[in-house]
Amino acid sequence: LAMLLSVTAFATGTAASWSVFGGNADHNAVVDNAPTTGVTVTKINLLNSNSGWDGVDTVPLMQTVGNVTYAYVLYDGHADGCTLAKINCSANTPYVVWHKQLESKSGFQLSTPLLVQGSNDNSEADDVIYAASNSGAVYKITGLQASDTDATGVEATKIYTVSKGQINTPIVSYGDYIYFGTWVGNGTIEGSTEPGRYYQVQVANVPSTSDDSYPVQSVSSIYKGFYWGGAVAVGEKVYFCGDGGYLYYRPMGDGFGTTADTDIYATSISLPSVDGNAAGDVRSTIMTKDGKLYFASKGSSIGNVYCYTIGSNGVPAFSWGAKLSCTIGNDTYSGNCTSTPVIADSGNIYVGFYSGFSAGGLMKITAPTSGTVGTASLITVEGAAFTQPVQCTPVVYTDDGMDYFYFNTNSGTGAGYCFAVLPDETDAVEMWKTDNDTYALGGMAICNGYAVFGNDYNHLYIVK
């Protein structure tokens, strides 16, 4: 491994984008260009930095326009409330182009926004960002090409406000619609408190009869709501997971919404236990590959990775699962999971896990050759266990026979990392690491060879 790494050069490639959670419509977090060796790290202080438990808790958006790569990050500006920032990553010293306040309410901003790109690759004039605040409002942001530090020309229009709860899931787009879910923290359909809901908002080809409003349909959660569980569309169905261990599937477009609780039960699946371990809540966005759905659950203290196949009628069927627990010698490693599994170009499945704010790491998941129970193996680093909590979704880059994965850690000394491992091994080499800082919950975005992530102190890191 060391010999191979010694000749691995910094990757270069063509312009690209990271416009949605997981980088693309499949949410697979696989890139074809990423920083591996000889990196330069820049730390930018966003508004009201160096304090607070909430800060940058979402994954940035990125795109390359002409020869310049930009990042957009939604974060809590503390006294400045819910804020969107644009960063020039390509400058010799990366810098903030502008900040745009969406609303004054402060708090955890947990919904990763969505970038819808226009037809001109050399201009942002037609680009749109959809972003949600922790108050439950959805904004349409235009004028992204503005270059003034005071965001002159950037417009944020509120297009919808949910009736109850926080919008904590990534915003995703399929067809004419955007999708997102809400979390209320308690309540069931049978209980006295309304649970969260999943929403479909039509934002393209809106009928003229809408009187300039956006047609909305929504469905109720069976239990509590939806937290970090971004949706994915395959064919004419939309799939998403929620608290209580449920997988939901709904028709895209007309028929997505319903007020009948019985209909939700008919189009949901209660997830099975894996190797005796119950699913618990699912706070993982779904990733799809080759007609299959991949996601993870928290469990009560140990999570599971799930794989479902999609039938010809769009109904998902359980294929296999893996319990996030493994033993090396006399030591057992296990934990919860809010990470979306990723499948590298090598075919390997990787996922992050955590136990509180002091333990966790990365695991390699092996699907079963027979039966329905896969296995989890701990990723070690040069023979030693790596035990930092990883709640984010790792990004994976495969080059010259090597899997590189990029992630950050949600601990009091959180940092960003790049590991490299041979596809048939589980012992990695640390390629680079940013300085120890603070809790980094949301994962990295990678575009055009730049990796970007933030943390709760409103520190934004650009690695190139």
Short mmCIF file of C-alpha atoms in Angstrom, two decimals, residues 110-398:
data_model
loop_
_atom_site.label_atom_id
_atom_site.label_comp_id
_atom_site.label_asym_id
_atom_site.label_seq_id
_atom_site.Cartn_x
_atom_site.Cartn_y
_atom_site.Cartn_z
CA LEU A 110 -29.94 20.60 9.57
CA SER A 111 -31.42 20.58 6.05
CA THR A 112 -28.81 20.38 3.29
CA PRO A 113 -29.98 22.69 0.45
CA LEU A 114 -30.41 21.91 -3.24
CA LEU A 115 -28.76 23.63 -6.23
CA VAL A 116 -30.69 23.53 -9.50
CA GLN A 117 -28.35 24.56 -12.29
CA GLY A 118 -29.42 26.52 -15.34
CA SER A 119 -28.50 25.79 -18.93
CA ASN A 120 -25.34 27.94 -19.06
CA ASP A 121 -22.24 26.30 -17.55
CA ASN A 122 -20.41 29.62 -17.64
CA SER A 123 -22.98 31.63 -15.71
CA GLU A 124 -24.97 31.34 -12.50
CA ALA A 125 -27.65 33.75 -13.72
CA ASP A 126 -30.22 30.96 -14.16
CA ASP A 127 -29.19 28.88 -11.14
CA VAL A 128 -31.50 28.45 -8.15
CA ILE A 129 -30.91 27.22 -4.61
CA TYR A 130 -33.73 25.80 -2.49
CA ALA A 131 -33.01 25.99 1.23
CA ALA A 132 -35.01 25.28 4.37
CA SER A 133 -34.69 26.88 7.79
CA ASN A 134 -35.18 25.29 11.19
CA SER A 135 -38.42 27.29 11.52
CA GLY A 136 -39.98 25.21 8.73
CA ALA A 137 -39.75 27.74 5.88
CA VAL A 138 -38.54 26.87 2.36
CA TYR A 139 -36.76 29.56 0.35
CA LYS A 140 -35.99 29.95 -3.33
CA ILE A 141 -32.70 31.85 -3.74
CA THR A 142 -31.75 33.51 -7.04
CA GLY A 143 -29.11 36.00 -8.15
CA LEU A 144 -26.28 33.68 -7.16
CA GLN A 145 -23.90 35.43 -9.55
CA ALA A 146 -23.78 38.48 -7.25
CA SER A 147 -20.25 39.39 -6.23
CA ASP A 148 -20.90 41.98 -3.51
CA THR A 149 -20.03 41.06 0.05
CA ASP A 150 -23.40 42.42 1.17
CA ALA A 151 -25.22 40.04 -1.22
CA THR A 152 -26.73 42.85 -3.29
CA GLY A 153 -28.76 41.19 -6.02
CA VAL A 154 -29.26 37.90 -4.17
CA GLU A 155 -32.99 37.32 -3.63
CA ALA A 156 -34.49 34.88 -1.13
CA THR A 157 -38.22 34.27 -1.60
CA LYS A 158 -40.20 32.19 0.87
CA ILE A 159 -42.22 29.70 -1.17
CA TYR A 160 -43.70 27.47 1.54
CA THR A 161 -43.93 27.08 5.31
CA VAL A 162 -44.80 23.76 6.92
CA SER A 163 -47.61 23.62 9.46
CA LYS A 164 -45.49 22.07 12.19
CA GLY A 165 -42.01 20.83 12.96
CA GLN A 166 -38.47 21.39 11.76
CA ILE A 167 -37.25 20.59 8.25
CA ASN A 168 -34.29 18.38 9.07
CA THR A 169 -33.85 16.34 5.87
CA PRO A 170 -31.89 17.23 2.75
CA ILE A 171 -33.93 18.87 -0.01
CA VAL A 172 -33.85 16.73 -3.16
CA SER A 173 -35.33 17.19 -6.63
CA TYR A 174 -36.89 14.75 -9.10
CA GLY A 175 -38.93 15.75 -12.13
CA ASP A 176 -40.89 18.91 -11.42
CA TYR A 177 -40.76 18.44 -7.64
CA ILE A 178 -38.67 18.98 -4.55
CA TYR A 179 -38.97 16.67 -1.53
CA PHE A 180 -38.23 17.08 2.18
CA GLY A 181 -39.48 15.89 5.55
CA THR A 182 -40.24 17.32 8.99
CA TRP A 183 -39.55 16.10 12.50
CA VAL A 184 -41.60 17.00 15.57
CA GLY A 185 -39.93 14.89 18.22
CA ASN A 186 -42.95 12.99 19.49
CA GLY A 187 -46.35 11.72 18.47
CA THR A 188 -47.77 8.90 16.40
CA ILE A 189 -50.77 8.67 14.14
CA GLU A 190 -52.69 7.12 17.00
CA GLY A 191 -51.37 9.61 19.56
CA SER A 192 -52.60 13.06 20.45
CA THR A 193 -49.72 14.87 18.79
CA GLU A 194 -49.39 15.07 15.02
CA PRO A 195 -46.17 13.43 13.78
CA GLY A 196 -43.90 14.80 11.07
CA ARG A 197 -44.74 14.79 7.37
CA TYR A 198 -42.96 14.30 4.05
CA TYR A 199 -43.63 16.95 1.41
CA GLN A 200 -43.72 17.11 -2.37
CA VAL A 201 -43.66 20.68 -3.72
CA GLN A 202 -44.04 21.31 -7.44
CA VAL A 203 -41.55 24.02 -8.44
CA ALA A 204 -41.32 23.50 -12.23
CA ASN A 205 -44.06 23.61 -14.85
CA VAL A 206 -46.39 24.98 -12.20
CA PRO A 207 -49.96 25.21 -13.53
CA SER A 208 -51.25 28.75 -14.14
CA THR A 209 -54.26 27.95 -11.94
CA SER A 210 -51.99 27.91 -8.90
CA ASP A 211 -52.16 31.72 -8.59
CA ASP A 212 -48.37 31.91 -8.26
CA SER A 213 -48.33 29.40 -5.41
CA TYR A 214 -46.60 26.05 -5.56
CA PRO A 215 -48.79 22.92 -5.49
CA VAL A 216 -48.00 20.89 -2.36
CA GLN A 217 -48.84 17.33 -1.32
CA SER A 218 -47.69 15.61 1.87
CA VAL A 219 -47.97 12.37 3.82
CA SER A 220 -47.82 11.69 7.53
CA SER A 221 -45.16 9.74 9.34
CA ILE A 222 -46.31 6.71 11.31
CA TYR A 223 -44.00 7.63 14.20
CA LYS A 224 -42.46 10.98 15.18
CA GLY A 225 -41.17 12.09 11.80
CA PHE A 226 -38.21 12.36 9.44
CA TYR A 227 -34.70 13.33 10.53
CA TRP A 228 -31.84 13.47 7.97
CA GLY A 229 -33.74 10.93 5.85
CA GLY A 230 -33.46 12.34 2.33
CA ALA A 231 -35.60 10.80 -0.41
CA VAL A 232 -34.57 9.05 -3.61
CA ALA A 233 -36.65 8.41 -6.73
CA VAL A 234 -36.46 5.29 -8.87
CA GLY A 235 -38.88 5.08 -11.78
CA GLU A 236 -42.23 6.52 -10.74
CA LYS A 237 -41.77 5.96 -7.01
CA VAL A 238 -40.21 8.09 -4.26
CA TYR A 239 -38.56 6.30 -1.31
CA PHE A 240 -37.65 7.70 2.11
CA CYS A 241 -37.11 6.45 5.66
CA GLY A 242 -38.12 7.76 9.06
CA ASP A 243 -38.15 7.33 12.80
CA GLY A 244 -39.58 4.15 14.21
CA GLY A 245 -37.76 2.06 11.59
CA TYR A 246 -40.03 2.60 8.57
CA LEU A 247 -39.33 2.63 4.82
CA TYR A 248 -41.96 4.53 2.82
CA TYR A 249 -42.69 4.42 -0.91
CA ARG A 250 -45.04 6.82 -2.67
CA PRO A 251 -45.96 7.64 -6.28
CA MET A 252 -44.26 10.69 -7.74
CA GLY A 253 -46.56 13.52 -8.73
CA ASP A 254 -50.32 13.10 -8.45
CA GLY A 255 -51.12 10.69 -5.69
CA PHE A 256 -48.05 11.40 -3.56
CA GLY A 257 -50.10 13.04 -0.80
CA THR A 258 -52.85 11.54 1.25
CA THR A 259 -54.92 12.29 4.33
CA ALA A 260 -55.83 8.63 4.90
CA ASP A 261 -53.68 7.02 7.59
CA THR A 262 -54.50 3.56 6.24
CA ASP A 263 -52.85 4.49 2.95
CA ILE A 264 -49.57 5.27 4.73
CA TYR A 265 -49.60 1.87 6.40
CA ALA A 266 -50.22 0.27 3.00
CA THR A 267 -47.17 1.99 1.45
CA SER A 268 -44.68 1.57 4.28
CA ILE A 269 -42.49 -1.25 5.53
CA SER A 270 -41.48 -1.88 9.13
CA LEU A 271 -37.80 -2.77 8.92
CA PRO A 272 -36.75 -6.17 10.26
CA SER A 273 -34.15 -6.90 12.90
CA VAL A 274 -30.73 -7.94 11.61
CA ASP A 275 -28.86 -10.62 13.52
CA GLY A 276 -31.17 -9.92 16.46
CA ASN A 277 -30.64 -6.14 16.34
CA ALA A 278 -33.76 -3.99 15.87
CA ALA A 279 -33.72 -1.12 13.39
CA GLY A 280 -34.67 1.71 15.72
CA ASP A 281 -34.87 5.11 14.01
CA VAL A 282 -33.63 5.60 10.44
CA ARG A 283 -31.76 8.87 10.03
CA SER A 284 -29.99 8.05 6.81
CA THR A 285 -30.65 9.31 3.30
CA ILE A 286 -31.32 6.50 0.84
CA MET A 287 -28.69 5.73 -1.80
CA THR A 288 -29.62 3.75 -4.92
CA LYS A 289 -27.48 1.64 -7.25
CA ASP A 290 -28.44 -1.01 -9.82
CA GLY A 291 -32.09 -1.08 -8.79
CA LYS A 292 -31.36 -1.44 -5.07
CA LEU A 293 -31.86 0.85 -2.07
CA TYR A 294 -29.16 1.21 0.59
CA PHE A 295 -29.53 3.00 3.93
CA ALA A 296 -28.65 2.61 7.61
CA SER A 297 -30.43 2.76 10.95
CA LYS A 298 -29.46 3.91 14.43
CA GLY A 299 -30.82 1.00 16.44
CA SER A 300 -30.96 1.59 20.19
CA SER A 301 -27.17 1.50 20.50
CA ILE A 302 -26.07 -0.50 17.43
CA GLY A 303 -27.13 0.36 13.89
CA ASN A 304 -27.82 -1.77 10.83
CA VAL A 305 -27.13 -1.36 7.12
CA TYR A 306 -30.03 -2.39 4.88
CA CYS A 307 -30.29 -3.36 1.23
CA TYR A 308 -33.69 -3.57 -0.46
CA THR A 309 -34.45 -4.55 -4.03
CA ILE A 310 -37.17 -2.79 -6.04
CA GLY A 311 -39.79 -4.97 -7.68
CA SER A 312 -41.38 -4.32 -11.06
CA ASN A 313 -44.29 -2.55 -9.36
CA GLY A 314 -41.95 -0.38 -7.31
CA VAL A 315 -42.57 -2.16 -4.00
CA PRO A 316 -39.28 -2.65 -2.11
CA ALA A 317 -38.36 -6.09 -0.77
CA PHE A 318 -35.76 -6.88 1.90
CA SER A 319 -32.58 -8.32 0.39
CA TRP A 320 -30.04 -8.35 3.22
CA GLY A 321 -28.82 -6.45 6.25
CA ALA A 322 -25.62 -6.11 8.28
CA LYS A 323 -25.30 -5.31 11.97
CA LEU A 324 -22.70 -2.62 12.66
CA SER A 325 -20.64 -4.63 15.09
CA CYS A 326 -17.37 -6.49 14.70
CA THR A 327 -14.72 -8.00 16.95
CA ILE A 328 -10.94 -7.71 16.61
CA GLY A 329 -9.10 -9.81 19.16
CA ASN A 330 -10.71 -9.10 22.52
CA ASP A 331 -12.24 -5.77 21.44
CA THR A 332 -15.71 -5.24 20.01
CA TYR A 333 -16.50 -2.17 17.91
CA SER A 334 -20.08 -1.07 17.30
CA GLY A 335 -22.32 1.98 17.28
CA ASN A 336 -25.27 3.91 15.90
CA CYS A 337 -25.40 5.12 12.32
CA THR A 338 -26.73 8.27 10.63
CA SER A 339 -24.43 7.82 7.64
CA THR A 340 -25.61 6.89 4.15
CA PRO A 341 -23.72 3.82 2.86
CA VAL A 342 -21.54 4.49 -0.17
CA ILE A 343 -20.38 2.02 -2.82
CA ALA A 344 -16.98 2.82 -4.29
CA ASP A 345 -16.13 2.17 -7.92
CA SER A 346 -14.22 -0.84 -6.58
CA GLY A 347 -17.56 -2.27 -5.44
CA ASN A 348 -16.84 -1.95 -1.72
CA ILE A 349 -19.52 -0.60 0.63
CA TYR A 350 -18.41 1.85 3.34
CA VAL A 351 -20.32 3.56 6.15
CA GLY A 352 -19.59 5.71 9.19
CA PHE A 353 -20.71 4.92 12.76
CA TYR A 354 -20.55 6.53 16.18
CA SER A 355 -21.16 5.99 19.89
CA GLY A 356 -21.76 9.35 21.55
CA PHE A 357 -19.19 12.06 20.89
CA SER A 358 -16.11 10.03 21.75
CA ALA A 359 -16.13 6.78 19.78
CA GLY A 360 -16.93 5.42 16.33
CA GLY A 361 -15.20 5.09 13.00
CA LEU A 362 -15.68 3.58 9.56
CA MET A 363 -16.75 0.09 8.55
CA LYS A 364 -16.57 -1.92 5.36
CA ILE A 365 -19.78 -3.86 4.69
CA THR A 366 -19.74 -7.18 2.87
CA ALA A 367 -22.99 -8.45 1.35
CA PRO A 368 -23.80 -12.11 2.01
CA THR A 369 -23.15 -14.69 -0.69
CA SER A 370 -26.16 -16.57 0.63
CA GLY A 371 -28.81 -15.79 3.20
CA THR A 372 -29.77 -12.31 4.38
CA VAL A 373 -27.06 -11.32 6.91
CA GLY A 374 -23.99 -9.43 5.76
CA THR A 375 -20.88 -8.62 7.79
CA ALA A 376 -19.17 -5.47 9.03
CA SER A 377 -15.39 -5.02 9.29
CA LEU A 378 -13.65 -2.15 11.04
CA ILE A 379 -11.42 0.12 8.97
CA THR A 380 -8.14 0.38 10.86
CA VAL A 381 -5.31 2.83 10.19
CA GLU A 382 -1.82 1.40 9.88
CA GLY A 383 -2.77 -1.47 12.17
CA ALA A 384 -4.49 0.58 14.87
CA ALA A 385 -8.20 1.11 15.49
CA PHE A 386 -9.56 4.51 14.44
CA THR A 387 -12.19 5.37 17.06
CA GLN A 388 -13.49 8.85 16.28
CA PRO A 389 -17.28 9.36 15.84
CA VAL A 390 -18.34 9.60 12.18
CA GLN A 391 -21.95 10.71 11.76
CA CYS A 392 -21.55 12.04 8.24
CA THR A 393 -21.68 10.23 4.91
CA PRO A 394 -18.15 9.53 3.61
CA VAL A 395 -17.24 10.56 0.07
CA VAL A 396 -15.40 7.92 -1.97
CA TYR A 397 -12.89 8.27 -4.81
CA THR A 398 -11.29 5.26 -6.51
#
